[in-house]
PDB file of C-alpha atoms in Angstrom:
ATOM      1  CA  ASP A 231      91.815 122.028 113.275  1.00 55.00           C
ATOM      2  CA  ALA A 232      92.393 118.415 113.104  1.00 64.00           C
ATOM      3  CA  ASP A 233      92.348 116.508 116.455  1.00 85.00           C
ATOM      4  CA  VAL A 234      95.627 114.670 115.582  1.00 91.00           C
ATOM      5  CA  THR A 235      98.529 116.463 113.798  1.00 94.00           C
ATOM      6  CA  GLN A 236     101.550 114.567 112.355  1.00 96.00           C
ATOM      7  CA  THR A 237     104.876 116.373 111.181  1.00 96.00           C
ATOM      8  CA  PRO A 238     106.411 116.034 108.913  1.00 97.00           C
ATOM      9  CA  ARG A 239     103.799 114.391 106.435  1.00 96.00           C
ATOM     10  CA  ASN A 240     106.669 113.371 104.079  1.00 96.00           C
ATOM     11  CA  ARG A 241     110.341 112.719 104.789  1.00 97.00           C
ATOM     12  CA  ILE A 242     113.104 111.219 102.617  1.00 97.00           C
ATOM     13  CA  THR A 243     116.441 110.243 104.545  1.00 96.00           C
ATOM     14  CA  LYS A 244     119.421 108.278 104.248  1.00 96.00           C
ATOM     15  CA  THR A 245     120.395 105.050 106.055  1.00 97.00           C
ATOM     16  CA  GLY A 246     121.678 105.723 109.396  1.00 96.00           C
ATOM     17  CA  LYS A 247     120.242 109.065 109.968  1.00 96.00           C
ATOM     18  CA  ARG A 248     118.429 109.887 112.976  1.00 96.00           C
ATOM     19  CA  ILE A 249     114.582 110.714 112.390  1.00 96.00           C
ATOM     20  CA  MET A 250     111.858 112.081 114.671  1.00 97.00           C
ATOM     21  CA  LEU A 251     108.218 111.917 113.725  1.00 98.00           C
ATOM     22  CA  GLU A 252     106.074 114.263 115.931  1.00 97.00           C
ATOM     23  CA  CYS A 253     102.498 113.951 117.038  1.00 97.00           C
ATOM     24  CA  SER A 254     100.225 116.404 118.780  1.00 95.00           C
ATOM     25  CA  GLN A 255      96.470 116.094 119.854  1.00 92.00           C
ATOM     26  CA  THR A 256      94.349 118.915 120.755  1.00 87.00           C
ATOM     27  CA  LYS A 257      91.751 117.046 122.898  1.00 79.00           C
ATOM     28  CA  GLY A 258      93.552 116.434 126.072  1.00 81.00           C
ATOM     29  CA  HIS A 259      93.439 112.543 125.793  1.00 83.00           C
ATOM     30  CA  ASP A 260      95.650 110.373 127.872  1.00 86.00           C
ATOM     31  CA  ARG A 261      96.322 107.560 125.279  1.00 89.00           C
ATOM     32  CA  MET A 262      98.407 107.946 122.454  1.00 92.00           C
ATOM     33  CA  TYR A 263      99.504 105.445 119.987  1.00 94.00           C
ATOM     34  CA  TRP A 264     102.110 104.994 116.918  1.00 97.00           C
ATOM     35  CA  TYR A 265     101.283 102.669 114.132  1.00 96.00           C
ATOM     36  CA  ARG A 266     103.119 101.686 111.054  1.00 97.00           C
ATOM     37  CA  GLN A 267     101.236 100.845 107.732  1.00 96.00           C
ATOM     38  CA  ASP A 268     102.960  98.653 105.096  1.00 93.00           C
ATOM     39  CA  PRO A 269     101.129  97.307 101.980  1.00 86.00           C
ATOM     40  CA  GLY A 270      99.661  94.002 102.612  1.00 85.00           C
ATOM     41  CA  LEU A 271     100.597  94.190 106.392  1.00 88.00           C
ATOM     42  CA  GLY A 272      97.805  96.447 107.710  1.00 90.00           C
ATOM     43  CA  LEU A 273      98.460  98.511 110.762  1.00 94.00           C
ATOM     44  CA  ARG A 274     100.945  97.263 113.303  1.00 94.00           C
ATOM     45  CA  LEU A 275     101.505  98.940 116.846  1.00 93.00           C
ATOM     46  CA  ILE A 276     105.040 100.240 117.480  1.00 96.00           C
ATOM     47  CA  TYR A 277     104.421 102.030 120.844  1.00 96.00           C
ATOM     48  CA  TYR A 278     101.645 103.272 123.115  1.00 93.00           C
ATOM     49  CA  SER A 279     101.446 105.589 126.030  1.00 93.00           C
ATOM     50  CA  PHE A 280      98.534 105.922 128.482  1.00 88.00           C
ATOM     51  CA  ASP A 281     100.001 109.046 130.149  1.00 88.00           C
ATOM     52  CA  VAL A 282     103.223 111.066 130.460  1.00 89.00           C
ATOM     53  CA  LYS A 283     104.953 108.514 132.581  1.00 90.00           C
ATOM     54  CA  ASP A 284     103.640 105.343 131.019  1.00 93.00           C
ATOM     55  CA  ILE A 285     105.240 104.088 127.876  1.00 95.00           C
ATOM     56  CA  ASN A 286     104.468 100.544 126.390  1.00 94.00           C
ATOM     57  CA  LYS A 287     106.113  98.521 123.506  1.00 94.00           C
ATOM     58  CA  GLY A 288     103.837  97.178 120.763  1.00 92.00           C
ATOM     59  CA  GLU A 289     104.203  94.550 118.344  1.00 89.00           C
ATOM     60  CA  ILE A 290     107.057  95.927 116.271  1.00 94.00           C
ATOM     61  CA  SER A 291     109.291  98.393 118.755  1.00 96.00           C
ATOM     62  CA  ASP A 292     112.687  97.251 117.883  1.00 95.00           C
ATOM     63  CA  GLY A 293     114.477  99.880 116.137  1.00 95.00           C
ATOM     64  CA  TYR A 294     112.172 102.753 117.427  1.00 97.00           C
ATOM     65  CA  SER A 295     112.010 104.782 120.634  1.00 97.00           C
ATOM     66  CA  VAL A 296     109.175 107.175 121.728  1.00 97.00           C
ATOM     67  CA  SER A 297     109.060 110.312 123.985  1.00 96.00           C
ATOM     68  CA  ARG A 298     105.836 111.529 125.593  1.00 95.00           C
ATOM     69  CA  GLN A 299     106.958 115.177 126.273  1.00 89.00           C
ATOM     70  CA  ALA A 300     103.551 116.269 127.338  1.00 92.00           C
ATOM     71  CA  GLN A 301     100.081 115.033 127.469  1.00 91.00           C
ATOM     72  CA  ALA A 302      99.444 116.417 124.000  1.00 92.00           C
ATOM     73  CA  LYS A 303     102.663 115.480 122.420  1.00 95.00           C
ATOM     74  CA  PHE A 304     104.136 111.763 121.518  1.00 97.00           C
ATOM     75  CA  SER A 305     107.157 111.506 119.270  1.00 97.00           C
ATOM     76  CA  LEU A 306     108.451 108.509 117.480  1.00 98.00           C
ATOM     77  CA  SER A 307     112.332 108.382 116.983  1.00 97.00           C
ATOM     78  CA  LEU A 308     114.298 106.083 114.491  1.00 96.00           C
ATOM     79  CA  GLU A 309     117.900 106.413 116.093  1.00 92.00           C
ATOM     80  CA  SER A 310     119.476 104.911 112.923  1.00 95.00           C
ATOM     81  CA  ALA A 311     117.155 104.648 110.067  1.00 96.00           C
ATOM     82  CA  ILE A 312     117.212 101.612 107.640  1.00 96.00           C
ATOM     83  CA  PRO A 313     115.590 100.926 104.492  1.00 96.00           C
ATOM     84  CA  ASN A 314     113.109  98.511 105.817  1.00 95.00           C
ATOM     85  CA  GLN A 315     111.645 101.301 108.091  1.00 97.00           C
ATOM     86  CA  THR A 316     110.287 102.917 104.872  1.00 97.00           C
ATOM     87  CA  ALA A 317     106.660 102.897 105.583  1.00 97.00           C
ATOM     88  CA  LEU A 318     103.590 105.263 106.367  1.00 97.00           C
ATOM     89  CA  TYR A 319     103.559 106.025 110.156  1.00 98.00           C
ATOM     90  CA  PHE A 320     100.330 106.914 112.038  1.00 97.00           C
ATOM     91  CA  CYS A 321      99.631 108.515 115.255  1.00 96.00           C
ATOM     92  CA  ALA A 322      96.367 107.850 116.969  1.00 93.00           C
ATOM     93  CA  THR A 323      94.375 108.761 119.993  1.00 90.00           C
ATOM     94  CA  PRO A 324      91.102 107.580 121.361  1.00 80.00           C
ATOM     95  CA  PRO A 325      88.681 110.550 121.770  1.00 62.00           C
ATOM     96  CA  ARG A 326      85.555 108.714 122.755  1.00 55.00           C
ATOM     97  CA  ASN A 327      85.172 106.413 125.344  1.00 56.00           C
ATOM     98  CA  LEU A 328      82.443 103.808 124.611  1.00 52.00           C
ATOM     99  CA  GLY A 329      82.159 102.873 128.287  1.00 49.00           C
ATOM    100  CA  LEU A 330      82.668  99.126 127.541  1.00 48.00           C
ATOM    101  CA  SER A 331      85.684  97.666 129.434  1.00 44.00           C
ATOM    102  CA  GLY A 332      87.654 100.622 128.538  1.00 44.00           C
ATOM    103  CA  ALA A 333      87.068 100.136 124.676  1.00 51.00           C
ATOM    104  CA  ASN A 334      87.999 103.510 122.791  1.00 65.00           C
ATOM    105  CA  VAL A 335      87.579 104.622 119.557  1.00 78.00           C
ATOM    106  CA  LEU A 336      90.895 105.436 117.625  1.00 86.00           C
ATOM    107  CA  THR A 337      91.300 108.815 115.747  1.00 87.00           C
ATOM    108  CA  PHE A 338      94.241 108.749 113.386  1.00 92.00           C
ATOM    109  CA  GLY A 339      96.256 111.471 112.231  1.00 94.00           C
ATOM    110  CA  ALA A 340      96.978 112.148 108.312  1.00 94.00           C
ATOM    111  CA  GLY A 341     100.190 109.975 108.495  1.00 96.00           C
ATOM    112  CA  SER A 342     103.794 110.609 108.062  1.00 97.00           C
ATOM    113  CA  ARG A 343     105.453 108.892 104.923  1.00 96.00           C
ATOM    114  CA  LEU A 344     109.126 108.044 105.624  1.00 97.00           C
ATOM    115  CA  THR A 345     111.348 106.875 102.845  1.00 97.00           C
ATOM    116  CA  VAL A 346     114.874 105.605 103.784  1.00 97.00           C
ATOM    117  CA  LEU A 347     117.374 105.385 101.077  1.00 96.00           C
TER     118      LEU A 347
ATOM    119  CA  GLY B  51      98.161  87.711 121.048  1.00 79.00           C
ATOM    120  CA  GLU B  52      95.515  88.314 118.927  1.00 87.00           C
ATOM    121  CA  ASN B  53      95.626  87.522 115.346  1.00 92.00           C
ATOM    122  CA  VAL B  54      93.027  89.119 112.672  1.00 95.00           C
ATOM    123  CA  GLU B  55      92.821  87.879 109.141  1.00 96.00           C
ATOM    124  CA  GLN B  56      90.952  89.864 106.433  1.00 97.00           C
ATOM    125  CA  HIS B  57      89.760  88.706 103.155  1.00 97.00           C
ATOM    126  CA  PRO B  58      89.799  89.636 100.259  1.00 97.00           C
ATOM    127  CA  SER B  59      92.745  91.831  99.828  1.00 96.00           C
ATOM    128  CA  THR B  60      91.202  93.321  96.867  1.00 97.00           C
ATOM    129  CA  LEU B  61      87.592  93.670  95.805  1.00 98.00           C
ATOM    130  CA  SER B  62      86.050  95.221  92.631  1.00 98.00           C
ATOM    131  CA  VAL B  63      82.146  95.667  92.256  1.00 97.00           C
ATOM    132  CA  GLN B  64      80.040  97.517  90.034  1.00 98.00           C
ATOM    133  CA  GLU B  65      78.101 100.657  91.186  1.00 97.00           C
ATOM    134  CA  GLY B  66      74.951  99.493  92.890  1.00 97.00           C
ATOM    135  CA  ASP B  67      76.178  96.115  93.807  1.00 97.00           C
ATOM    136  CA  SER B  68      76.952  94.857  97.382  1.00 98.00           C
ATOM    137  CA  ALA B  69      80.404  94.476  98.749  1.00 98.00           C
ATOM    138  CA  VAL B  70      81.230  92.211 101.733  1.00 98.00           C
ATOM    139  CA  ILE B  71      84.704  92.018 103.480  1.00 98.00           C
ATOM    140  CA  LYS B  72      85.284  89.238 105.974  1.00 98.00           C
ATOM    141  CA  CYS B  73      87.530  88.996 109.101  1.00 98.00           C
ATOM    142  CA  THR B  74      88.313  86.219 111.463  1.00 98.00           C
ATOM    143  CA  TYR B  75      90.001  86.591 114.950  1.00 97.00           C
ATOM    144  CA  SER B  76      91.774  84.153 117.069  1.00 96.00           C
ATOM    145  CA  ASP B  77      91.286  85.527 120.793  1.00 93.00           C
ATOM    146  CA  SER B  78      87.921  84.653 122.025  1.00 92.00           C
ATOM    147  CA  ALA B  79      88.488  87.464 124.794  1.00 91.00           C
ATOM    148  CA  SER B  80      88.176  90.087 121.957  1.00 92.00           C
ATOM    149  CA  ASN B  81      85.004  92.093 122.464  1.00 90.00           C
ATOM    150  CA  TYR B  82      85.084  95.016 120.355  1.00 90.00           C
ATOM    151  CA  PHE B  83      85.453  95.101 116.621  1.00 93.00           C
ATOM    152  CA  PRO B  84      85.786  98.382 114.719  1.00 93.00           C
ATOM    153  CA  TRP B  85      85.916  98.856 110.932  1.00 95.00           C
ATOM    154  CA  TYR B  86      87.914 101.720 109.318  1.00 95.00           C
ATOM    155  CA  LYS B  87      87.928 103.322 105.943  1.00 96.00           C
ATOM    156  CA  GLN B  88      91.159 104.836 104.686  1.00 96.00           C
ATOM    157  CA  GLU B  89      90.910 107.102 101.574  1.00 95.00           C
ATOM    158  CA  LEU B  90      93.998 107.921  99.549  1.00 91.00           C
ATOM    159  CA  GLY B  91      96.417 110.279 101.568  1.00 89.00           C
ATOM    160  CA  LYS B  92      94.257 110.135 104.744  1.00 91.00           C
ATOM    161  CA  GLY B  93      94.482 108.397 108.068  1.00 92.00           C
ATOM    162  CA  PRO B  94      91.803 105.697 108.674  1.00 94.00           C
ATOM    163  CA  GLN B  95      88.599 106.898 109.935  1.00 92.00           C
ATOM    164  CA  LEU B  96      86.006 104.650 111.928  1.00 91.00           C
ATOM    165  CA  ILE B  97      82.754 103.859 109.968  1.00 93.00           C
ATOM    166  CA  ILE B  98      81.084 101.244 112.081  1.00 92.00           C
ATOM    167  CA  ASP B  99      81.822  99.248 115.264  1.00 91.00           C
ATOM    168  CA  ILE B 100      80.177  96.233 116.974  1.00 91.00           C
ATOM    169  CA  ARG B 101      80.539  95.023 120.461  1.00 88.00           C
ATOM    170  CA  SER B 102      80.593  91.164 121.443  1.00 87.00           C
ATOM    171  CA  ASN B 103      77.002  91.463 122.947  1.00 85.00           C
ATOM    172  CA  VAL B 104      75.592  92.520 119.636  1.00 84.00           C
ATOM    173  CA  GLY B 105      75.097  90.108 116.572  1.00 90.00           C
ATOM    174  CA  GLU B 106      74.574  92.886 113.900  1.00 93.00           C
ATOM    175  CA  LYS B 107      74.435  96.675 113.556  1.00 92.00           C
ATOM    176  CA  LYS B 108      73.606  98.852 110.677  1.00 93.00           C
ATOM    177  CA  ASP B 109      74.093 102.346 109.655  1.00 91.00           C
ATOM    178  CA  GLN B 110      72.501 103.329 106.409  1.00 94.00           C
ATOM    179  CA  ARG B 111      74.271 101.438 103.896  1.00 96.00           C
ATOM    180  CA  ILE B 112      76.951  99.803 105.930  1.00 96.00           C
ATOM    181  CA  ALA B 113      76.217  96.865 108.524  1.00 97.00           C
ATOM    182  CA  VAL B 114      78.468  94.735 110.330  1.00 96.00           C
ATOM    183  CA  THR B 115      77.705  91.192 111.475  1.00 96.00           C
ATOM    184  CA  LEU B 116      79.546  89.255 114.330  1.00 96.00           C
ATOM    185  CA  ASN B 117      79.651  85.460 114.813  1.00 95.00           C
ATOM    186  CA  LYS B 118      81.347  84.820 118.293  1.00 93.00           C
ATOM    187  CA  THR B 119      81.201  81.195 118.038  1.00 93.00           C
ATOM    188  CA  ALA B 120      82.894  81.076 114.659  1.00 94.00           C
ATOM    189  CA  LYS B 121      85.028  84.110 115.792  1.00 96.00           C
ATOM    190  CA  HIS B 122      84.556  85.978 112.442  1.00 95.00           C
ATOM    191  CA  PHE B 123      82.891  89.419 111.485  1.00 97.00           C
ATOM    192  CA  SER B 124      81.835  91.009 108.390  1.00 98.00           C
ATOM    193  CA  LEU B 125      81.287  94.432 106.862  1.00 98.00           C
ATOM    194  CA  HIS B 126      78.647  94.533 104.268  1.00 98.00           C
ATOM    195  CA  ILE B 127      78.146  97.750 101.916  1.00 98.00           C
ATOM    196  CA  THR B 128      74.999  97.961  99.966  1.00 97.00           C
ATOM    197  CA  GLU B 129      74.131 100.120  97.023  1.00 97.00           C
ATOM    198  CA  THR B 130      77.960 100.932  96.563  1.00 98.00           C
ATOM    199  CA  GLN B 131      78.856 104.225  95.275  1.00 97.00           C
ATOM    200  CA  PRO B 132      82.214 105.422  93.696  1.00 96.00           C
ATOM    201  CA  GLU B 133      82.981 107.320  96.932  1.00 96.00           C
ATOM    202  CA  ASP B 134      83.038 104.095  98.665  1.00 97.00           C
ATOM    203  CA  SER B 135      86.330 103.068  96.809  1.00 97.00           C
ATOM    204  CA  ALA B 136      89.033 102.964  99.566  1.00 97.00           C
ATOM    205  CA  VAL B 137      90.853 100.624 101.812  1.00 96.00           C
ATOM    206  CA  TYR B 138      89.091  99.076 104.648  1.00 98.00           C
ATOM    207  CA  PHE B 139      90.569  97.559 107.766  1.00 97.00           C
ATOM    208  CA  CYS B 140      88.847  95.583 110.323  1.00 97.00           C
ATOM    209  CA  ALA B 141      90.319  95.354 113.915  1.00 95.00           C
ATOM    210  CA  ALA B 142      89.664  93.645 117.071  1.00 93.00           C
ATOM    211  CA  SER B 143      90.150  94.569 120.682  1.00 89.00           C
ATOM    212  CA  PHE B 144      89.804  93.210 124.253  1.00 84.00           C
ATOM    213  CA  THR B 145      90.533  95.808 126.788  1.00 72.00           C
ATOM    214  CA  GLY B 146      90.475  98.879 124.361  1.00 69.00           C
ATOM    215  CA  ASN B 147      94.086  99.491 125.116  1.00 72.00           C
ATOM    216  CA  GLN B 148      95.315  97.431 122.155  1.00 81.00           C
ATOM    217  CA  PHE B 149      93.763  97.019 118.674  1.00 89.00           C
ATOM    218  CA  TYR B 150      94.717  94.420 116.426  1.00 92.00           C
ATOM    219  CA  PHE B 151      94.234  95.189 112.821  1.00 94.00           C
ATOM    220  CA  GLY B 152      93.553  93.026 109.752  1.00 95.00           C
ATOM    221  CA  THR B 153      95.628  93.605 106.516  1.00 95.00           C
ATOM    222  CA  GLY B 154      93.294  95.592 104.514  1.00 96.00           C
ATOM    223  CA  THR B 155      90.932  95.288 101.603  1.00 97.00           C
ATOM    224  CA  SER B 156      91.123  97.673  98.875  1.00 96.00           C
ATOM    225  CA  LEU B 157      87.780  98.216  97.416  1.00 98.00           C
ATOM    226  CA  THR B 158      87.089  99.668  93.936  1.00 98.00           C
ATOM    227  CA  VAL B 159      83.616 100.544  92.860  1.00 97.00           C
ATOM    228  CA  ILE B 160      83.447 100.664  89.114  1.00 96.00           C
ATOM    229  CA  PRO B 161      80.897 103.470  87.714  1.00 94.00           C
TER     230      PRO B 161
END
């Protein structure tokens, strides 16, 4: 089983619709992240969470919200989707602590491709 | 915040040749530099990483070098093979809480 599972893998929706992307992890890690990938822009951080009660904004949080329902689950919501939110979204969690100033290795899910028409 | 620049955006090499991808970072406090490989339809996967107290690290055909003074680090792939074709991302981190990624390099290895 994959460490990080994302659903749905693909979604097409219309402008103004509410969309939720879900992420679950099986390793019991505290930290979870949501990234957005666009061609030529790399991976940009949307939100991250260090535990159930801790939610932090990333570089591009406008237009998005998140919910950490449990240690294993971290959901990303688009309350009113717009076309420029068309992108590939990744959830990630660090399974291995390198022991250096909190540095952690990120393990990514397979991604959720969202198209907003 | 940190700014990571990555070059080139696309790279084509003949099978067996070497490939080099370069990244620069802006925050001298960054101390951890991972490289990720993303194959089509998959999420990025860590292939190698380096800490700021090390100048070079090698793992079989891949190596990473770090120049802290110049604030740049590079990925070197030798004896490239078709399965090396993918998108590669560099990243920089200070605390390990946030990772700043480069814009990616699409590598094509021509058989």
